[in-house]
XYZ file of C-alpha atoms in Angstrom:
648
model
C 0.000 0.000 0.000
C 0.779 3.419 -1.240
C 0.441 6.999 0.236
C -0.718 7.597 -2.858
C -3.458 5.171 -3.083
C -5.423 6.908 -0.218
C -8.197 6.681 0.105
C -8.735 3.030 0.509
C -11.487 1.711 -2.100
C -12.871 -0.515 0.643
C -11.304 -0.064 4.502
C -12.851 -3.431 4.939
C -14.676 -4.782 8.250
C -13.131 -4.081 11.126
C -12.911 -6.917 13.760
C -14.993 -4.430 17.276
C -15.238 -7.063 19.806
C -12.668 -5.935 21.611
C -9.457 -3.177 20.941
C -6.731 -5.735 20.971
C -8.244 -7.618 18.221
C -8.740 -4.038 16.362
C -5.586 -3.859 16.453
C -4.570 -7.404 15.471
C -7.318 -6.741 12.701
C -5.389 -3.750 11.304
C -1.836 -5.416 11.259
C -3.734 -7.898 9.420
C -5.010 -5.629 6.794
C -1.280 -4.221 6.244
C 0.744 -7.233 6.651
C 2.945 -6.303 3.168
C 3.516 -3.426 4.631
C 4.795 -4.181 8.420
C 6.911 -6.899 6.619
C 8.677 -4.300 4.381
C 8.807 -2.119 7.169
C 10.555 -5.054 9.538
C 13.101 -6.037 6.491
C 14.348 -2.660 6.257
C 14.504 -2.631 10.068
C 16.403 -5.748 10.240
C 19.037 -4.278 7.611
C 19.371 -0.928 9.051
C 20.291 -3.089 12.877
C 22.252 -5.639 11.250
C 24.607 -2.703 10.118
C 24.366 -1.331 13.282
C 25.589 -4.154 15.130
C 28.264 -5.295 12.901
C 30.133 -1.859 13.826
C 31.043 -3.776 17.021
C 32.847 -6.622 15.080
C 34.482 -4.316 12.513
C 35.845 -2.323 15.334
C 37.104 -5.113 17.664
C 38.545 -6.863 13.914
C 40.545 -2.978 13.789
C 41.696 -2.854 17.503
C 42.867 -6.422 17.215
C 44.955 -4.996 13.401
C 46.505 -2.593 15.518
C 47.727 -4.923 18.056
C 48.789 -7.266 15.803
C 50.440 -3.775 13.896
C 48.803 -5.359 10.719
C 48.084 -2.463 7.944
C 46.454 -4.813 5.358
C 43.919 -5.931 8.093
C 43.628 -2.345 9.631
C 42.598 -0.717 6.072
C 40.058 -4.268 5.610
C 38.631 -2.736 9.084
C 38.190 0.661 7.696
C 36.410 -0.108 4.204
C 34.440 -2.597 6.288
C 32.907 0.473 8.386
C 32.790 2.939 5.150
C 30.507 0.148 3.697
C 28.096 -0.534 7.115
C 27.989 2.979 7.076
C 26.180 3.535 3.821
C 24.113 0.317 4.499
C 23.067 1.931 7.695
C 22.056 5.046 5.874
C 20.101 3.410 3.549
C 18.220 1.349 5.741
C 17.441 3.735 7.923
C 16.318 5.806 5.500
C 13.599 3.449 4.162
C 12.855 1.890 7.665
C 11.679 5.711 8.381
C 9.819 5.710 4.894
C 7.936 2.323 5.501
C 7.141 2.808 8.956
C 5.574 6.211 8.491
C 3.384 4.788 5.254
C 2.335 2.137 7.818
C 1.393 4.949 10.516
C -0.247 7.052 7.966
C -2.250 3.953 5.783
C -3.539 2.995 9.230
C -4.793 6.586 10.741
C -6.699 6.569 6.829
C -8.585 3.440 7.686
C -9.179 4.071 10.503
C -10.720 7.793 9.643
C -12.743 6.433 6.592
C -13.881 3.664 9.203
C -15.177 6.604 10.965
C -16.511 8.490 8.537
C -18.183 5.560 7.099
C -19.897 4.806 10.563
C -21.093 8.668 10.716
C -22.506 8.488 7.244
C -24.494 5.147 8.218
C -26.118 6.140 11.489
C -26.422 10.145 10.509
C -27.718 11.801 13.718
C -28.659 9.031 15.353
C -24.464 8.881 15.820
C -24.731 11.403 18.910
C -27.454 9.953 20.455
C -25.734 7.068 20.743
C -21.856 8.386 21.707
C -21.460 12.117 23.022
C -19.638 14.393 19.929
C -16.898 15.213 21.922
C -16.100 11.591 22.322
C -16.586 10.993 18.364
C -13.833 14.033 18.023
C -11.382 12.769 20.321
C -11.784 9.170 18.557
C -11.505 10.518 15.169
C -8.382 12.815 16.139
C -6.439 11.828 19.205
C -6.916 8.240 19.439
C -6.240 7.872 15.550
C -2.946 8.927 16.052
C -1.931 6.767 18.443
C -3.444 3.838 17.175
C -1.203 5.025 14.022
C 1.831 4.994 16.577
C 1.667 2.047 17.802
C 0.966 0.337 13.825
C 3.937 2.463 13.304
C 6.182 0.892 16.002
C 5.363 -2.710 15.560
C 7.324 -2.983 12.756
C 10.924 -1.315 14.332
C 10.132 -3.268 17.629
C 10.118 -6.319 15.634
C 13.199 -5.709 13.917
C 14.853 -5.140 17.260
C 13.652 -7.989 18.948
C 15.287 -10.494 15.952
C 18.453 -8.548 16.407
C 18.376 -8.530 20.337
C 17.774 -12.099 19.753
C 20.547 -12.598 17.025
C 23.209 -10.444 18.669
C 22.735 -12.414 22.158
C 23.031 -15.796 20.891
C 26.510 -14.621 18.724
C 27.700 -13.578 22.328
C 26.894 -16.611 23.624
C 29.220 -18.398 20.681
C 31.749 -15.821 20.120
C 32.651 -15.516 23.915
C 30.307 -17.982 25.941
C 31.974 -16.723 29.264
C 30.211 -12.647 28.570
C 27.812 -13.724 26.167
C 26.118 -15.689 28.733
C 25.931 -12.602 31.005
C 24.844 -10.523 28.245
C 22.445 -13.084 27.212
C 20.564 -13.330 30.579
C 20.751 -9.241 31.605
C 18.999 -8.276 28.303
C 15.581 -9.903 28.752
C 16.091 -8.589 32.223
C 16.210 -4.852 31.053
C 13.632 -5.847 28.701
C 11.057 -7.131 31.552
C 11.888 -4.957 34.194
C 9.536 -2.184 33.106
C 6.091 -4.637 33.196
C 5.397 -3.775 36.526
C 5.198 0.049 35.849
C 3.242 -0.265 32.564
C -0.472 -0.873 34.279
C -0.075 2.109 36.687
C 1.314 4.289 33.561
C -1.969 2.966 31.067
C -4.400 3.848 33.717
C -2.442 7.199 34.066
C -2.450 8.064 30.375
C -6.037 6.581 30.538
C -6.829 9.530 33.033
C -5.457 11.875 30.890
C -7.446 11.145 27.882
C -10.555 11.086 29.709
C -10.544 14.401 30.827
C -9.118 15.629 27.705
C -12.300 13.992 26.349
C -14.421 16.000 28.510
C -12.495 19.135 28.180
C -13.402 18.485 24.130
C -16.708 18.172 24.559
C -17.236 20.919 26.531
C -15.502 23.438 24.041
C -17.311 22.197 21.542
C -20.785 22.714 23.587
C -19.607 25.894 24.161
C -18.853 26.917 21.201
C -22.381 25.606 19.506
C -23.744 27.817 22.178
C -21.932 30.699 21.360
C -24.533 32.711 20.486
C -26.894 31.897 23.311
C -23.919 32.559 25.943
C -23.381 35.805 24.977
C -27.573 36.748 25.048
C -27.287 35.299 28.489
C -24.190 36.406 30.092
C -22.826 32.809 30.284
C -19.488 33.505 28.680
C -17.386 33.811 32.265
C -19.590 30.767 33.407
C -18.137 28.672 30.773
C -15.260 29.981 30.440
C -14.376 29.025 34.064
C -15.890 25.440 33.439
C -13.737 25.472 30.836
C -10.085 26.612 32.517
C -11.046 23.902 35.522
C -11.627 21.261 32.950
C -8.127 22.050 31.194
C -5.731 22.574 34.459
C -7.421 19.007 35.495
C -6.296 17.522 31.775
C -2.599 19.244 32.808
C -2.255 17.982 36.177
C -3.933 14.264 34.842
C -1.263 15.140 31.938
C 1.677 16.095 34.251
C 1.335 12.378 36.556
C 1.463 9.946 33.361
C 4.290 11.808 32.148
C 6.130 11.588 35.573
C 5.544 7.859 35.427
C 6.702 7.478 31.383
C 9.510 9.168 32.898
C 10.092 6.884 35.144
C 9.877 4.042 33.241
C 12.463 5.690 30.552
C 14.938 6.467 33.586
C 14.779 2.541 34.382
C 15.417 1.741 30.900
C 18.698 4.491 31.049
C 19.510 2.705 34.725
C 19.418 -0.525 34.306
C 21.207 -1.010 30.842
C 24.145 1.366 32.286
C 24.490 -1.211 35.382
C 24.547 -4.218 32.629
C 27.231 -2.394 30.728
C 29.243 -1.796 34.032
C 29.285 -5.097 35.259
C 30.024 -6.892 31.328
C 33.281 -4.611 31.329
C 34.549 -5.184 34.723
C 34.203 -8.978 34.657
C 35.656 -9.105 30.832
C 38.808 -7.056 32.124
C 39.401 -9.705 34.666
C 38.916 -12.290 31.882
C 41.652 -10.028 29.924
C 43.895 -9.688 32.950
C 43.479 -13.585 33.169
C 44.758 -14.339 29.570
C 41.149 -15.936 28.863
C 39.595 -13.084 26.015
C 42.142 -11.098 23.766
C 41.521 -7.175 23.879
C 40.106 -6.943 20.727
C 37.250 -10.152 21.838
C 36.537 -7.473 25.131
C 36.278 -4.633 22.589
C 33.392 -6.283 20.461
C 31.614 -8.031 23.158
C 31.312 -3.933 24.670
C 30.929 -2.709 21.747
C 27.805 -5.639 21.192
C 26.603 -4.471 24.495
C 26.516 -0.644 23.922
C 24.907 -1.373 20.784
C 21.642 -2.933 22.377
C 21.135 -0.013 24.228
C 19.521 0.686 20.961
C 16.944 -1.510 20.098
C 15.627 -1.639 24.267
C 14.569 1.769 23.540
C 12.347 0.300 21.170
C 10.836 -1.996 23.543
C 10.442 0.362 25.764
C 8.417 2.661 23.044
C 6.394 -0.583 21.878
C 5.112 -0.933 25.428
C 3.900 2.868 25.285
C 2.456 2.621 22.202
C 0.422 -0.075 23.026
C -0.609 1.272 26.676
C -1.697 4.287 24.812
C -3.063 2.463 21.267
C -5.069 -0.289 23.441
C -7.627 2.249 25.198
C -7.709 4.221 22.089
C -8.445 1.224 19.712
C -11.260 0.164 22.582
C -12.768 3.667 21.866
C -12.961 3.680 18.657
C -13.793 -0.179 18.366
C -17.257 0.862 20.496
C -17.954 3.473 18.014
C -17.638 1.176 15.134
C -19.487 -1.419 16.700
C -22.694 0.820 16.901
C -25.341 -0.557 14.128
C -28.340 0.902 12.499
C -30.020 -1.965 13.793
C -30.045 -5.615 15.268
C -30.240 -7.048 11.788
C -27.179 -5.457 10.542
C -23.144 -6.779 11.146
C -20.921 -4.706 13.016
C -19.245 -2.313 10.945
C -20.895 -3.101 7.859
C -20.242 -1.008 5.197
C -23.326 1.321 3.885
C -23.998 -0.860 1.027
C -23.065 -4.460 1.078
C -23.767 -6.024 -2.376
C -21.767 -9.468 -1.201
C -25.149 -9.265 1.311
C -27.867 -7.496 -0.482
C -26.640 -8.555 -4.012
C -26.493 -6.283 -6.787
C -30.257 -7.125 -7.759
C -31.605 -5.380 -4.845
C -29.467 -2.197 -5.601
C -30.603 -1.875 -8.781
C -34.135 -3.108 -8.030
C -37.569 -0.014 -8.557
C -37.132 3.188 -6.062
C -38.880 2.130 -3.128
C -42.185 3.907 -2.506
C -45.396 3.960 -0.850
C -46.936 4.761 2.278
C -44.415 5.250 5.087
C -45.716 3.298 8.606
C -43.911 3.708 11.634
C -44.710 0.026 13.566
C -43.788 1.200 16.807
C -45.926 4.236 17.191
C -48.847 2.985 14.665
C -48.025 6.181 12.425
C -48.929 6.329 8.862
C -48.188 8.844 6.004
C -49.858 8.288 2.975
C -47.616 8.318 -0.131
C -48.063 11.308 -1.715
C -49.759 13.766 1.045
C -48.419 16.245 3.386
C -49.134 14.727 6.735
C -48.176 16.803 9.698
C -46.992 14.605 13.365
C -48.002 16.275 16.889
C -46.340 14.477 19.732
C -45.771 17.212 22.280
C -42.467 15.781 23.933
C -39.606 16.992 21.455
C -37.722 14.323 21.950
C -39.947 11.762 21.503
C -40.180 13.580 17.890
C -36.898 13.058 17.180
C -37.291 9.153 17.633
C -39.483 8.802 15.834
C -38.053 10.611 12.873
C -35.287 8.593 13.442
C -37.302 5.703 12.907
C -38.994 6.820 10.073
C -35.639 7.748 8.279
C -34.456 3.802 9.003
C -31.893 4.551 12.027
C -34.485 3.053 14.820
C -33.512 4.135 18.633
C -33.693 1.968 20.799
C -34.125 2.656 25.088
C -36.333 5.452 24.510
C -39.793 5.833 27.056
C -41.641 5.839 23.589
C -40.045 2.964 21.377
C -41.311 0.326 23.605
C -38.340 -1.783 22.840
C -35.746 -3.052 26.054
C -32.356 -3.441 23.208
C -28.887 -1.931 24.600
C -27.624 1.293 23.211
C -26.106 0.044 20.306
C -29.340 -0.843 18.271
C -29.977 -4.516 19.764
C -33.768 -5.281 21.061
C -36.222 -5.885 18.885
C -34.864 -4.878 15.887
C -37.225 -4.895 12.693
C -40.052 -4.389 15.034
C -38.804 -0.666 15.510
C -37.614 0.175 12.022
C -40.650 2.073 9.902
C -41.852 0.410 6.199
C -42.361 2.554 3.076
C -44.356 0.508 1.216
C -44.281 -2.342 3.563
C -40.351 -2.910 3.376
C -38.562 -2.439 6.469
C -36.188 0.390 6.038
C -33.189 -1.321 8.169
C -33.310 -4.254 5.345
C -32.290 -2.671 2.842
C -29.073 -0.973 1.490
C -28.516 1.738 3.803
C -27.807 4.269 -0.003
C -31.646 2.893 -1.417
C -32.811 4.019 1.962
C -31.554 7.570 2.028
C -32.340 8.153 -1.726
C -36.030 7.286 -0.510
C -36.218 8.713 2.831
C -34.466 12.139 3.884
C -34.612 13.327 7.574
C -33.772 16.724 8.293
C -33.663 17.308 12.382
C -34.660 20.149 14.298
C -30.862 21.744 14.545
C -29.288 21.273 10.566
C -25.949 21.976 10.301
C -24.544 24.157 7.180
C -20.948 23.306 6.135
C -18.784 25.990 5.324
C -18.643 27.153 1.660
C -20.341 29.262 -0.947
C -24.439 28.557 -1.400
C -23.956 27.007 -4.387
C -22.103 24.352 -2.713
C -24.286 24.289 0.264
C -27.028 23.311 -2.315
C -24.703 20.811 -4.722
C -25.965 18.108 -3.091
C -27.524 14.470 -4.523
C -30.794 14.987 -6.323
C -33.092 14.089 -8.428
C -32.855 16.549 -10.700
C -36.705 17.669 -10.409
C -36.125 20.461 -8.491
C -34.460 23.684 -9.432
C -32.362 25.879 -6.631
C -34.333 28.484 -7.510
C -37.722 27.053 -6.774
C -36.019 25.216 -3.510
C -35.157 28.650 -2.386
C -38.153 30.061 -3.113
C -40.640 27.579 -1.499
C -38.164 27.979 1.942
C -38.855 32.157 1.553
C -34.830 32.760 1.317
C -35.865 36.086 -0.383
C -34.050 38.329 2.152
C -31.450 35.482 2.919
C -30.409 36.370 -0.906
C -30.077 40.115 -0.506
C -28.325 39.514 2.607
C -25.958 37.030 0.847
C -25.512 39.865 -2.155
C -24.723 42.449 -0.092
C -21.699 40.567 1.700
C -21.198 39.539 -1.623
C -20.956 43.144 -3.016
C -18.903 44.350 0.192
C -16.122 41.756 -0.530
C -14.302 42.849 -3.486
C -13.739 38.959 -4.315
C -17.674 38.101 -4.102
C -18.464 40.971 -7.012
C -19.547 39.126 -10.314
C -18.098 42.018 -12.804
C -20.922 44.087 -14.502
C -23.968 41.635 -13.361
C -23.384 42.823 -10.366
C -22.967 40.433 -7.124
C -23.862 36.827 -6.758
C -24.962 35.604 -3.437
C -24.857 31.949 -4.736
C -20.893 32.807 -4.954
C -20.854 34.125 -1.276
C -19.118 32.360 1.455
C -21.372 30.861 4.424
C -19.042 30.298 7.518
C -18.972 27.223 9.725
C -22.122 26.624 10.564
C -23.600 29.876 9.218
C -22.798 31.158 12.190
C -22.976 34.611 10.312
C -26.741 34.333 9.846
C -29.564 34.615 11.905
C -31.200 31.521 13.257
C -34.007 31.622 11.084
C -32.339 32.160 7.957
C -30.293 29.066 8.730
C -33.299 27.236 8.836
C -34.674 28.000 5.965
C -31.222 27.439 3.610
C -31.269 23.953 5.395
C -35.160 23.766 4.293
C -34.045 24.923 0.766
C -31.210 22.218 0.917
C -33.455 19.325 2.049
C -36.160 20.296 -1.221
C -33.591 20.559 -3.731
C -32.959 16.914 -2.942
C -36.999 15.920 -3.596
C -37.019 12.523 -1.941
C -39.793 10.259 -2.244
C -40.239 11.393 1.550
C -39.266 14.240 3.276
C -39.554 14.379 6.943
C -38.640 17.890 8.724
C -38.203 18.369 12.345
C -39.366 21.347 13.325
C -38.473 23.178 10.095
C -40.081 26.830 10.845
C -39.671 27.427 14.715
C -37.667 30.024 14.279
C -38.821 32.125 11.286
C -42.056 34.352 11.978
C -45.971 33.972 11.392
C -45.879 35.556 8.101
C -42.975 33.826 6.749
C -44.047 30.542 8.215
C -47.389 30.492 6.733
C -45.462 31.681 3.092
C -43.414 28.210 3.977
C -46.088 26.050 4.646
C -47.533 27.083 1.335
C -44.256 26.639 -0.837
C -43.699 23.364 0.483
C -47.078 21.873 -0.200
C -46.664 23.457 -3.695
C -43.390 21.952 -4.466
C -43.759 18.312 -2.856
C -47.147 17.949 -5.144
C -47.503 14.308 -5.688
C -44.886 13.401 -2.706
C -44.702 12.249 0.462
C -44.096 14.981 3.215
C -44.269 14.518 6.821
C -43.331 17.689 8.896
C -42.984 17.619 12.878
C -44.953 20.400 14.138
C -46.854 22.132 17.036
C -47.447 25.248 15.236
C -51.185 26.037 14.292
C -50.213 27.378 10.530
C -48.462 24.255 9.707
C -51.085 22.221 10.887
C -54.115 23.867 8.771
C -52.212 23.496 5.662
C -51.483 19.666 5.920
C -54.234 17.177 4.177
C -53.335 15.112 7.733
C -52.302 15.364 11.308
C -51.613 12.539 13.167
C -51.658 13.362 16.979
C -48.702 11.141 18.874
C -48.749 11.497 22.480
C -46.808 9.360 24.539
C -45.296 7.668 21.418
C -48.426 5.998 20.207
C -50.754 7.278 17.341
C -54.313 8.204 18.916
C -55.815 10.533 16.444
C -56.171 11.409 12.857
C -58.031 13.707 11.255
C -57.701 17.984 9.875
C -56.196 20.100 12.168
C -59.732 22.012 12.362
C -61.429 18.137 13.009
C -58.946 17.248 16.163
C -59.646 20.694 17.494
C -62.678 20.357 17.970
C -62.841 16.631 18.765
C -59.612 15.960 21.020
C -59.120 18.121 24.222
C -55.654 17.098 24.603
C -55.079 17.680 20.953
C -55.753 21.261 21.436
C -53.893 21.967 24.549
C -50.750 20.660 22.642
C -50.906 23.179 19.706
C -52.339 26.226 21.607
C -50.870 25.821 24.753
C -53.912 25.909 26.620
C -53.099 25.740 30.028
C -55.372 23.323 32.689
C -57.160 26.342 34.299
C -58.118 27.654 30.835
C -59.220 24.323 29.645
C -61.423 24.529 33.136
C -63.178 27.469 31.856
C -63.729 26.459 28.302
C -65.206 23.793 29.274
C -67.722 25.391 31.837
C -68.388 28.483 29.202
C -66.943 30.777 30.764
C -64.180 33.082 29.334
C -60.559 33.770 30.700
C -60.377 37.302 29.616
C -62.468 40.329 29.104
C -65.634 40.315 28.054
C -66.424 39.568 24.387
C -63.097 37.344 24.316
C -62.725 34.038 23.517
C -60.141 31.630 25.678
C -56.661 32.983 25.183
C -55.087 29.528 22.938
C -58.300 29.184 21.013
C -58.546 32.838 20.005
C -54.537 33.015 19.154
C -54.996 29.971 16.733
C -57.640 30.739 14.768
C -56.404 34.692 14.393
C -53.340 33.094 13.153
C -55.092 30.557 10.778
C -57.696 33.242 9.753
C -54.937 35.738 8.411
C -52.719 33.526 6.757
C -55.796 32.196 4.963
């Protein structure tokens, strides 16, 4: 494998049950590539530790005043120089390709995972703990990929170079042979209180994560509140926590790299005193003591890798056990871990290819139904229990919730198809996860906007039916334009020559963050038409836009999805009217259906969900007697049919 074969065409399916066998699963996947790596390892420290033999062969020459042998000495160490060079050199090269190929699967794992479960991702796994995954523990997952391969070459030359002792001079090869695996083993007993340090550490860097990135989202309503210092002081607690839990582990690493200094120093102490006795005694010529300390000093070297293979897997093991639990999460019970979005091995190439699904779209659970081909607008009351359930209906079920009535773990087990909605009787979860979200698009109640100009923001997959123009139009993005054109026109890159400037060509910062709540809304509303689905379900799609504009909404959307399926989450009155159904879902089971003007009148809770009718005014209603002055009608009732009255 190749840098320059990124991305992968298939990362393959990644062995979750545990983060050891990630990581034996990854090794797997690059086994050319450790095995180059290794080679060049092995010839880099085979150079290496023929120096000592070279230079005990010279000493000897000069004792032996022999010029012929002396200048055979010298070209020897000219030559494991250059080899040394070179196999450093491409040890460095392999060994980084393997760090780098393994972070990219590892990432497109990820990303692959987000794509599949969407938003029900976060539900599932906090965001700051998908972040750190995705950026921290990546890397050292990478590290430790990266390090098998040099620790491998060391331990065949550790190996090699002790049992040449052991021949070339049994007497000190025998010592060295027995103090290496020593030095080697003596840091085991630090490593579990240095993992659960580092383990520390990367929790509360976790948390620190997620609560800048809270923050941040909540920029906007910090600053309308006077939360900044709040936060800000959460925040500076949460980081000088991460630095003192950072601080300890390295104090520990230290003292694990001070024993690996220590301990190798007493070794190469007590190999030279005994072999100058064995010189003094006549038993090992000067130039034998030379190479067997030379030998010696040169394993120094590769115990430093042992000592970096045993961090790299103290820090890669809780890091591949992370990410391992966010692979392992599953749109539902009937899918395999870490199953790629579409599976034709599985689903076979028929079934891709096979008639757009359509029909009407039934939520099991809940006892929903949307007709194909009507607006149908859902009341629940509880907004999270709305967000199940468009979960449900987009094909990502949730399990756990008080509404799904199902008793699976967090990570989609339980019952499975029971919870996954049909569209035209076919259970969403069954089929390719891509034939699902060309049929079925979800938009929740908080979109995000990417960075980029609007054109971008709207180049997304689509049908091809519906124009950006009319997708802008039905979402009222009117004054978003002329806002967009005038930063357009005050950016002396945004003007479009003599037309005069584009706001399709304007740049939208993260998030939009540079437009107004409700304008983000509605260029996420404009984004989810352009796509015309077969369904569109919207969560919430007009809470924060106006009356006016929301009754302007209402009507563009029912003009544009003509003939398709459109379910829209909703409490507000105008919405409501303009559907051709409203299906009333309290407690996460469907109890009425009807017009919004029929449940009025017929469904007392019904109407003290969309007008906020409180139990004292519901009192009075009922006994005919009015809350306010005179000549009024109850306060909710009154407000909702004003509203409906002059948007009609």
């Amino acid at each position: 494998m190749h840098i320059r074969d990124l991305p992968y065409p298939d990362p393959g399916r990644p062995d979750v049950r545990s983060g050891p066998r990630f990581l034996i699963w990854l090794g797997r996947n690059q086994l050319g590539g450790q095995i180059k790596s290794a080679l060049w390892g092995l010839v880099h420290m085979a150079a290496l530790v023929s120096f000592p033999l070279a230079i005990g062969f010279g000493v000897q020459a000069v004792v032996d005043r022999s010029g012929s042998r002396l200048a055979m000495a010298g070209a020897l160490m000219v030559g494991l120089t250059v080899l040394t060079a070179l196999g450093d050199a491409m040890l460095h090269r392999a060994a980084v390709t393997n760090w780098i190929t393994a972070a990219a699967r590892v990432q497109q794992l990820l990303s692959r995972k987000t794509v599949e479960l969407g938003s029900a991702l976060t539900r599932k796994v906090a965001a700051g703990e998908v972040v750190a995954v995705s950026t921290g523990d990546v890397e050292k997952i990478g590290w430790f990929v990266e390090a098998l391969s040099r620790f491998t070459a060391a331990a065949i030359t550790t190996v090699a170079v002790c049992v040449a002792l052991v021949l070339y001079q049994p007497a000190l090869g025998a010592v060295v042979a027995v103090g290496v695996p020593a030095l080697a083993l003596a840091v085991l007993p630090l490593l579990p209180r240095a993992a659960r340090r580092a383990d520390e550490q990367r929790d509360k860097a976790g948390r620190a994560t997620e609560l800048a990135s809270d923050t941040v989202a909540g920029l906007r309503v910090l600053r309308g509140i006077g939360g900044e210092e709040l936060f800000l002081g959460r925040y500076r607690n949460a980081s000088q926590e991460v630095r003192t839990a950072a601080v300890r582990s390295a104090r520990m690493w230290a003292l694990i790299a001070a024993v690996q200094v220590a301990l190798p120093g007493l070794l190469l102490i007590g190999v030279v005193w005994y072999g100058a006795s064995l010189a003094q005694k006549g038993r090992i010529d000067v130039g034998e003591l030379v190479t067997v300390y030379s030998a010696v000093t040169f394993l120094l070297f590769p115990l430093r890798h042992f000592e970096e293979i045993a961090m790299a897997y103290s820090f890669s093991r809780p890091s591949a056990r992370r990410a391992a639990r966010v692979l392992a999460l599953r749109r539902s019970s009937s899918d395999s871990a870490g199953a790629p979005p579409v599976d034709k091995g599985e689903h076979g190439e028929g079934q891709e290819t096979a008639a757009p699904l359509g029909g009407d779209l039934y939520d099991p659970t809940s006892g929903m139904l949307a007709p194909s081909g009507l607006l149908t607008a859902v009341v629940c009351g509880d907004p999270d229990a709305a967000g199940r359930l468009a979960d449900r209906l987009g094909g990502h079920p949730v399990h756990g919730g008080p509404d799904d009535g199902s008793h699976g773990d967090s990570d989609g087990g339980g019952h499975g198809r029971a919870a996954s909605a049909l569209l035209g009787g076919i259970a969403l979860d069954e089929v390719p996860l891509t034939a699902a979200r060309t049929a079925v698009l979800v938009q929740d109640k908080d979109p995000v906007l990417l960075s980029g100009t609007l054109t971008e923001l709207l180049d997304v997959p689509r049908s091809g039916e519906v124009s950006a123009e009319k997708a802008l139009d039905a979402a009222q993005c009117g004054d978003v334009l002329d806002a967009l054109a005038q930063a357009s026109a005050a950016d002396t890159h945004g003007a479009d020559g003599a037309d005069g400037p584009d706001p399709m060509r304007t740049r939208i910062t993260e998030r939009g963050r540079s437009l107004s709540g409700g304008q983000r809304q509605r260029l996420a509303l404009a984004r989810s038409l352009v796509t015309d689905p077969e369904v569109l379900v919207l969560d919430e799609p007009t809470s924060a836009v106006d009356s006016h504009t929301e009754a302007r909404i209402a009507d563009g959307v029912r003009r544009l999805r003509t003939g398709r399926t459109t379910i829209v989450f909703t409490s507000s009155p105008l919405l409501l009217d303009r559907a051709d159904r409203v299906v009333f879902v309290p407690d996460g089971e469907a109890v009425g259906v009807g017009t919004h003007r029929e449940l009025l009148g017929t469904d007392p809770v019904y109407r003290a969900v969309v007008t906020r009718e409180t139990d004292g005014e519901a009192a009075a209603r009922s006994a005919g007697r009015s809350t306010g002055p005179a000549g009024h009608s109850p306060k909710g009732i009154g407000r909702v049919e004003e509203e409906i009255e002059e948007s009609a």
